Tab-separated table of C-alpha atoms in Angstrom:
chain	number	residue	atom	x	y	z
M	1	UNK	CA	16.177	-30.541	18.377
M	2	UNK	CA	15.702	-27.472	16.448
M	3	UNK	CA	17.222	-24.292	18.944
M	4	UNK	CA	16.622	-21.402	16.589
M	5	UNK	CA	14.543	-20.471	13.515
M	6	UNK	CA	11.631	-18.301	12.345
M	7	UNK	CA	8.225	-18.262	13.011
M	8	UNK	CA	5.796	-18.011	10.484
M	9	UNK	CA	2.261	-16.350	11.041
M	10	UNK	CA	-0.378	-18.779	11.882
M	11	UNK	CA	-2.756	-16.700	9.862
M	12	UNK	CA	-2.355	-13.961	7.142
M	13	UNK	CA	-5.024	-12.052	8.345
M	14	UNK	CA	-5.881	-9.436	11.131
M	15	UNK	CA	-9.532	-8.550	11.936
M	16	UNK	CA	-9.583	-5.291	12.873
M	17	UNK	CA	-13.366	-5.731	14.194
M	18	UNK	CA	-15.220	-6.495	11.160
M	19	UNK	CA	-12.703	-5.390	8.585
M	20	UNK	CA	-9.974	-8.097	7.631
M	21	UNK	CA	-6.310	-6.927	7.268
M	22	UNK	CA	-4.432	-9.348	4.837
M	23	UNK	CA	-0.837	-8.708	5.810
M	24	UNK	CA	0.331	-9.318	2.181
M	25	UNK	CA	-2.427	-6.385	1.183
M	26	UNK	CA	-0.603	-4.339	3.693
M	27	UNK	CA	2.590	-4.982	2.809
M	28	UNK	CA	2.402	-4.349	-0.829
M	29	UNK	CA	0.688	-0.895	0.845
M	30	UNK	CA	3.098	0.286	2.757
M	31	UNK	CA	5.917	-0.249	0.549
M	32	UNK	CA	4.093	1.431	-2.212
M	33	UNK	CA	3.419	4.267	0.396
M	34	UNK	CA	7.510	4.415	0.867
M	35	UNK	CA	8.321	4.672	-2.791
M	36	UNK	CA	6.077	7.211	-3.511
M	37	UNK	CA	7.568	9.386	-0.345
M	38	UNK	CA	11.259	8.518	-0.899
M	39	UNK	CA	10.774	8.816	-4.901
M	40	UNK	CA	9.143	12.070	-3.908
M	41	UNK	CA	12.367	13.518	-1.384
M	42	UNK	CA	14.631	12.412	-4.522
M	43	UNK	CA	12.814	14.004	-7.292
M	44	UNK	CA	12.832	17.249	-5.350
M	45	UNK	CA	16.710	17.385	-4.633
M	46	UNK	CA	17.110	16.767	-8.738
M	47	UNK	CA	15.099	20.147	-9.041
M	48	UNK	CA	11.200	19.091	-9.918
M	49	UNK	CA	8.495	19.885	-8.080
M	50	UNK	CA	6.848	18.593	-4.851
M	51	UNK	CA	3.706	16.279	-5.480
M	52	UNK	CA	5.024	15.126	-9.106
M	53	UNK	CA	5.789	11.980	-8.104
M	54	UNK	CA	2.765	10.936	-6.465
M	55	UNK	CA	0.835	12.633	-9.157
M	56	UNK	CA	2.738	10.160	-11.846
M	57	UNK	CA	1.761	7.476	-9.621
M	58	UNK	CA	-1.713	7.501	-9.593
M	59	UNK	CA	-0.765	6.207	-13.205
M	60	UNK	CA	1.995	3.564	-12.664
M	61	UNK	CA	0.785	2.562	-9.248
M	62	UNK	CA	-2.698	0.801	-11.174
M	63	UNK	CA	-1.013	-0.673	-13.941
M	64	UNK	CA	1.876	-2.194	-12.129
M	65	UNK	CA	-0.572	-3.769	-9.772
M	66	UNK	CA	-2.374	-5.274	-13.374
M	67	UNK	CA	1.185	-6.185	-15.036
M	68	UNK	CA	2.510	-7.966	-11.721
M	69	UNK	CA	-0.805	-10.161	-11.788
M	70	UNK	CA	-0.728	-10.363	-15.239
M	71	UNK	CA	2.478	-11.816	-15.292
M	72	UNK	CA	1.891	-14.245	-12.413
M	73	UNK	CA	-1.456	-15.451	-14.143
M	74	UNK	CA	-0.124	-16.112	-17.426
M	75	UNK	CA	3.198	-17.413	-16.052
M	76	UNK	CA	1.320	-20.429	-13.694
M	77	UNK	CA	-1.933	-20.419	-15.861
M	78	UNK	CA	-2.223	-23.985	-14.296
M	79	UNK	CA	-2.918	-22.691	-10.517
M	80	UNK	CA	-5.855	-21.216	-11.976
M	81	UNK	CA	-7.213	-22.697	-15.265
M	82	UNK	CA	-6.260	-26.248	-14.755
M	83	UNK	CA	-9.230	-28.924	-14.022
M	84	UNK	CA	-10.330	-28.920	-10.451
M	85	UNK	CA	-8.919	-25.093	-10.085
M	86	UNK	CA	-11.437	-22.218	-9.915
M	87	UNK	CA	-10.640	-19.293	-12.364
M	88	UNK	CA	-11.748	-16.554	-10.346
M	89	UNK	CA	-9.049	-17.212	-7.855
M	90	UNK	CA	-6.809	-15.152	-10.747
M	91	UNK	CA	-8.409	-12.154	-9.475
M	92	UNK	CA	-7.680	-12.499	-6.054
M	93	UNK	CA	-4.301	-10.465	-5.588
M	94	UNK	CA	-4.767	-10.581	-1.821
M	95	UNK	CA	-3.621	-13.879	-1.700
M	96	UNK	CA	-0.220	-13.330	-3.406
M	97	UNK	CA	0.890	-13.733	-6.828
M	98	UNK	CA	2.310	-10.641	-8.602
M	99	UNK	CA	5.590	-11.087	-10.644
M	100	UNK	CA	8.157	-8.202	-10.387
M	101	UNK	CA	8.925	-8.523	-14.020
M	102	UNK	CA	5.312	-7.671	-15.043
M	103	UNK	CA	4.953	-4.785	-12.655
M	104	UNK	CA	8.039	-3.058	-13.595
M	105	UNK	CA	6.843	-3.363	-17.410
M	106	UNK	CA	3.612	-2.531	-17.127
M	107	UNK	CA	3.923	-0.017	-14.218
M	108	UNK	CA	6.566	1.798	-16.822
M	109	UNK	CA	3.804	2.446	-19.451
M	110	UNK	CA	1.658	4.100	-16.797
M	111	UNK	CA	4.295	6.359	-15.279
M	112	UNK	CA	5.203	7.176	-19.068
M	113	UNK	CA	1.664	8.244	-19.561
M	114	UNK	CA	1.969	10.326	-16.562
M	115	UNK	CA	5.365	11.823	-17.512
M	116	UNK	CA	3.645	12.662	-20.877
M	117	UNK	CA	0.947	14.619	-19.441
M	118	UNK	CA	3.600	16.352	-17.344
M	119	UNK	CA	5.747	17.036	-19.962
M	120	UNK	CA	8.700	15.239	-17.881
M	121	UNK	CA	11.359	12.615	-19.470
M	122	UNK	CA	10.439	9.677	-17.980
M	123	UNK	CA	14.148	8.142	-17.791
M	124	UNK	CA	14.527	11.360	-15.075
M	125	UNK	CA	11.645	10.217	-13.268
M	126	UNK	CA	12.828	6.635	-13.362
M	127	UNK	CA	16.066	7.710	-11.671
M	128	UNK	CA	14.319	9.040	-8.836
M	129	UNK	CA	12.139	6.422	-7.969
M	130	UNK	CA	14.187	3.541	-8.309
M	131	UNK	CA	15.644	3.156	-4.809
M	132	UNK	CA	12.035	3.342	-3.800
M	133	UNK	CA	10.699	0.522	-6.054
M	134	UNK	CA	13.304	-1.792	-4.785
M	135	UNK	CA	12.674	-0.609	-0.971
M	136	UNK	CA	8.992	-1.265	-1.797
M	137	UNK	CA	10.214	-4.747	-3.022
M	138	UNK	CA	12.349	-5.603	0.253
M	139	UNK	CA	8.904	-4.485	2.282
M	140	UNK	CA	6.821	-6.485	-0.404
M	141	UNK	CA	8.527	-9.192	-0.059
M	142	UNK	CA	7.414	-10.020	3.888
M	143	UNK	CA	3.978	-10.260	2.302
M	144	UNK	CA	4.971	-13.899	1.522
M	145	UNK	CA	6.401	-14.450	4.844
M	146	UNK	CA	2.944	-13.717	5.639
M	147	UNK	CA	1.258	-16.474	2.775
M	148	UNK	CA	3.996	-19.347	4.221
M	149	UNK	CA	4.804	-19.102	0.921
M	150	UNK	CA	8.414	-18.647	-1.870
M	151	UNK	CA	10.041	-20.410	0.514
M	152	UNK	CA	13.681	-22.302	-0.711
M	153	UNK	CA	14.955	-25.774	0.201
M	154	UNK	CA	14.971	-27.776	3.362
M	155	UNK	CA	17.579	-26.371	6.090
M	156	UNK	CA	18.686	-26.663	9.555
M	157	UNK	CA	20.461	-23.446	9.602
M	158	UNK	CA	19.330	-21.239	12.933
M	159	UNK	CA	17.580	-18.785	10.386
M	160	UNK	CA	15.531	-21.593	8.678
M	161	UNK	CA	11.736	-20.635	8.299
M	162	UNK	CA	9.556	-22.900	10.065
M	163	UNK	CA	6.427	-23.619	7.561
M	164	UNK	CA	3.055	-25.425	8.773
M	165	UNK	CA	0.909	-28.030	6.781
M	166	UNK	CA	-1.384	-26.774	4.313
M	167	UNK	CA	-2.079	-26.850	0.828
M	168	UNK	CA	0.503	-27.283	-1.620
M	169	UNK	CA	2.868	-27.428	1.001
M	170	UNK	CA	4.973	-29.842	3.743
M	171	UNK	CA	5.561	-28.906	7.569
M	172	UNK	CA	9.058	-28.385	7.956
M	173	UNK	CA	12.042	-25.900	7.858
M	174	UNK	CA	13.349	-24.322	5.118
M	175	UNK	CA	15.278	-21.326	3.225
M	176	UNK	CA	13.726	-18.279	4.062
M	177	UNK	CA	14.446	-16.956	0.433
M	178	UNK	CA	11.614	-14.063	1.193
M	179	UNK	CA	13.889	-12.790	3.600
M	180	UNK	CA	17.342	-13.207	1.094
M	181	UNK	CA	15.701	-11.121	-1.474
M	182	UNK	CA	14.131	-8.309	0.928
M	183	UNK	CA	17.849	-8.475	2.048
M	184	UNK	CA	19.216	-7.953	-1.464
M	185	UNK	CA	16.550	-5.251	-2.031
M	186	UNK	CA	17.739	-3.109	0.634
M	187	UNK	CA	21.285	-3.685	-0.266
M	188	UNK	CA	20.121	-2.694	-3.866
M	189	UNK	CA	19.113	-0.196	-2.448
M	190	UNK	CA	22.176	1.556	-0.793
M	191	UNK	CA	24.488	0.602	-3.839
M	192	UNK	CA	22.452	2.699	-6.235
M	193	UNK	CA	22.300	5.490	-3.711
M	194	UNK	CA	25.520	5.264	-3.301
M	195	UNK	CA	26.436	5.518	-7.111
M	196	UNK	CA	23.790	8.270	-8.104
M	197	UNK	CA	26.008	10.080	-5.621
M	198	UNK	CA	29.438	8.915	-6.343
M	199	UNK	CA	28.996	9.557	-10.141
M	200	UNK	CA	26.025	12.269	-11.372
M	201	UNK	CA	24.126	9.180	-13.016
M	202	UNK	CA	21.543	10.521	-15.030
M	203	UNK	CA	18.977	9.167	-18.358
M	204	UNK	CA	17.662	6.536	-16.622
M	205	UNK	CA	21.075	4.621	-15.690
M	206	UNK	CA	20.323	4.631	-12.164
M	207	UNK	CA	17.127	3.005	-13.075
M	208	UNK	CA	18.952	0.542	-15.682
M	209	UNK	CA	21.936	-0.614	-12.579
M	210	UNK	CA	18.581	-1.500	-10.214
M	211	UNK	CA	17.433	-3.780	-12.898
M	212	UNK	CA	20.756	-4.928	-13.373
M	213	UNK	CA	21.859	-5.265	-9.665
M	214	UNK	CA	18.324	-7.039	-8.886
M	215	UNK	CA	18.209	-9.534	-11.748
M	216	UNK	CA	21.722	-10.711	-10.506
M	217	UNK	CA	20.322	-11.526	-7.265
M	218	UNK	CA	17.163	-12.487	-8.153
M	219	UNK	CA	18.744	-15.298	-10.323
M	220	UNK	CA	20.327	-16.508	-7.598
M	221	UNK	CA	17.738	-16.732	-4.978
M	222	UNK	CA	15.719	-18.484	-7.824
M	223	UNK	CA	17.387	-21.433	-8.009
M	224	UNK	CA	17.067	-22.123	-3.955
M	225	UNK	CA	12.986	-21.877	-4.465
M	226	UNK	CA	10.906	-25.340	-4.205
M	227	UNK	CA	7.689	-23.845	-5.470
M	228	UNK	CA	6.524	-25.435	-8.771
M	229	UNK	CA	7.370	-23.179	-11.627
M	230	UNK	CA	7.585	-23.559	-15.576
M	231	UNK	CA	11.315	-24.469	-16.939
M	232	UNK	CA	13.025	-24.152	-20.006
M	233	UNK	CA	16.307	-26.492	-20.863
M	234	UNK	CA	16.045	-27.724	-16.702
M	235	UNK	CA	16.054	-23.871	-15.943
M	236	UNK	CA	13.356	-22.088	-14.299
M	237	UNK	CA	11.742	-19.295	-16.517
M	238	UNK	CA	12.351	-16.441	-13.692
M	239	UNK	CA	16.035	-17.238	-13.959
M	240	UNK	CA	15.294	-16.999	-18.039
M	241	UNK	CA	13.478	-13.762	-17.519
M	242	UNK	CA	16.373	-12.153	-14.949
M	243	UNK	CA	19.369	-12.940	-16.858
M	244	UNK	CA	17.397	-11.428	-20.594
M	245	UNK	CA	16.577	-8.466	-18.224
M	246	UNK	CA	19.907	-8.283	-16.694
M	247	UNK	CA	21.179	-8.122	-20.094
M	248	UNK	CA	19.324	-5.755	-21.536
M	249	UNK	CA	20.013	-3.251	-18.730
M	250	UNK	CA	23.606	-3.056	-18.650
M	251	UNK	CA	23.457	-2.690	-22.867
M	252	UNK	CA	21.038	0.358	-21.765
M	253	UNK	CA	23.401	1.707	-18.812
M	254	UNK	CA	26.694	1.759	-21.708
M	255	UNK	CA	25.000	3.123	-24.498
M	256	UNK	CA	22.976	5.699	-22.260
M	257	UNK	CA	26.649	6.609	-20.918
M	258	UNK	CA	28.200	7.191	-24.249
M	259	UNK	CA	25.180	8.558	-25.917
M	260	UNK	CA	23.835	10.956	-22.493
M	261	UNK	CA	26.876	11.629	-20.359
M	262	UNK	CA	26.196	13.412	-17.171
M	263	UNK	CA	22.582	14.028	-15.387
M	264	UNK	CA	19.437	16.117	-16.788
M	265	UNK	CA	20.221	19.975	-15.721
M	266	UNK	CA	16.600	20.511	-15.483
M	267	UNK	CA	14.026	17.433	-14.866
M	268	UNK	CA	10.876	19.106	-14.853
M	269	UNK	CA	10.488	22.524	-17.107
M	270	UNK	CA	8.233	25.103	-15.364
M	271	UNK	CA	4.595	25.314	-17.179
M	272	UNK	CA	4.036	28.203	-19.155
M	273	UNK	CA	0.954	30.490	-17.684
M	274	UNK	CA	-1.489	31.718	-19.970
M	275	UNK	CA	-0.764	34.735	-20.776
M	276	UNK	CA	-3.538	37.700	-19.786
M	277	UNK	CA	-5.489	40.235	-21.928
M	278	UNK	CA	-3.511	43.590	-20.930
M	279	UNK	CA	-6.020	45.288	-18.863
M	280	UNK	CA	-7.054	48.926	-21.172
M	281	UNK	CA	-6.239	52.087	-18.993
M	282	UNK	CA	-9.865	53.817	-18.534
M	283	UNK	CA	-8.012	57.091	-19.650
M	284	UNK	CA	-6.949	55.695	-23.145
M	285	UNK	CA	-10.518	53.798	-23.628
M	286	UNK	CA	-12.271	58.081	-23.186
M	287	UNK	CA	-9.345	58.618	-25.408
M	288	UNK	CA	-9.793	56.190	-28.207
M	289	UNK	CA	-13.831	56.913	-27.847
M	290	UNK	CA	-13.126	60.662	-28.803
M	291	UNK	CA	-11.013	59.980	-31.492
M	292	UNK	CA	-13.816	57.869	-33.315
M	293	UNK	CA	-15.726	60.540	-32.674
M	294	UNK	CA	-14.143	63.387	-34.838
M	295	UNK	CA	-15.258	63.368	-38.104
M	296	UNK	CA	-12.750	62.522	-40.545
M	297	UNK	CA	-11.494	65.979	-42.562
M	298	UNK	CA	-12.913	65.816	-46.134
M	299	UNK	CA	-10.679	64.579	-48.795
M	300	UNK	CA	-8.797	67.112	-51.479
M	301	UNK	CA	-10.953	67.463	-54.218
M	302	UNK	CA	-8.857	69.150	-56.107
């Protein structure tokens, strides 16, 4: 007999009266909510301005949102565009489905357009926010606790996640990998903290060892999933797409060190205020209008 494990919700929805609450909706929410606050604490104590972050992510919020799903789509095209699937189901992001990889991507052309109009460096801004993404992530990530869905292989441990019948998926008790990678997030989390502190990191290298640290748990915690996904060479693509990223973000933290040492002195430059007309004293307007009023003195004629 089974002694210990974890629930899951019997449904992933909360009527609040009339209005339905989709508790993967509300997590994605809240941890959005969370970035934008903590990115916002962080991006003050650098030396910018209050309300910059938030401002920037009215741009990145939108298109990380699109390059998550976009991602997901694309990535398990058959869940949606197979025979016997309905299409339109691709637009329903309330029901889960956004891929990290897609909304990090994506979401980083939006926050550079914002940056842009800001005149900020965006690998500043990317520094600030980056414990808050991957908070957002740990919070995101109950959203599928929510779904009964990422969950890893069969287990008896006392922390197995109990799933129900439904579709797609077996009764049973398995590897709450939701809850492994909101754990990694958090711990993420503190170690980039921790090293922003320790060592001034600056140009976007705290950004670059969140990708880094995150990919190397994220391939990991891959591996113990039992939801179909594509493969390439027996390997599922995620674990592809983590260790490429991994990659490329350590080759960005060492040649951002030896190019950039050290941290931006100023993040966000103050905005030059338009400038005036001097106001003309009323004295030297009487003064100028009396001049123009002499007659000029006739020239020599001789």
């Amino acid at each position: 007999m089974d002694l210990a494990y974890i629930p899951s919700p019997s449904t992933g929805v909360l009527h609040l009266g009339p209005l339905p609450l989709r508790g993967y909706a509300f997590c994605i929410i809240i941890g959005v909510f969370v970035a934008v606050w903590y990115g916002g604490k962080r991006w003050v104590a650098r030396g910018g301005k209050p309300g910059t972050v938030a401002d920037i992510a009215v741009w990145a919020v939108p298109f990380g949102l699109v390059g998550g799903r976009l991602y997901h789509v694309i990535t398990d095209y058959q869940l949606y565009f197979s025979d016997g699937e309905n299409w339109v189901d691709a637009f329903k992001i309330w029901e889960g489905g956004l891929g990290i990889w897609g909304a990090i991507a994506l979401g980083a052309v939006g926050a550079w357009i914002g940056c842009r109009r800001r005149g900020i460096p965006l690998p500043a801004y990317a520094d600030a926010i980056a414990p808050g993404i991957v908070i957002a992530q740990a919070i995101g990530r109950w959203g599928n606790w929510f779904n009964q869905e990422l969950y890893g292989k069969p287990t008896d441990l006392p922390w197995a996640l109990e799933i129900s019948s439904g579709t797609n998926r077996e009764a049973g008790l398995y590897h709450p990998t939701f809850l492994y990678e909101s754990l990694w997030c958090l711990a993420v989390a503190l170690v980039i903290v921790w090293a922003d502190r320790r060592f001034k990191l600056g140009h976007g290298r705290v950004f670059a060892l969140y990708v880094a640290a995150y990919c190397a748990g994220r391939a990991w915690i891959e591996y113990m999933r039992v939801d179909e996904a594509h493969h390439i060479l027996g390997v599922r693509l995620n674990v592809w797409t983590a260790a490429v990223v991994f990659v490329l973000a350590v080759v960005y933290f060492l040649v951002s060190a030896r190019v950039r040492p050290g941290r931006e002195e100023i993040v966000e430059p103050e905005r030059e205020a338009a400038t005036p007309p001097k106001p003309t004293d009323a004295s030297d307007a009487d003064a100028d209008a009396a001049d123009s009023a002499v007659p000029a003195e006739p020239a020599d004629k001789t």
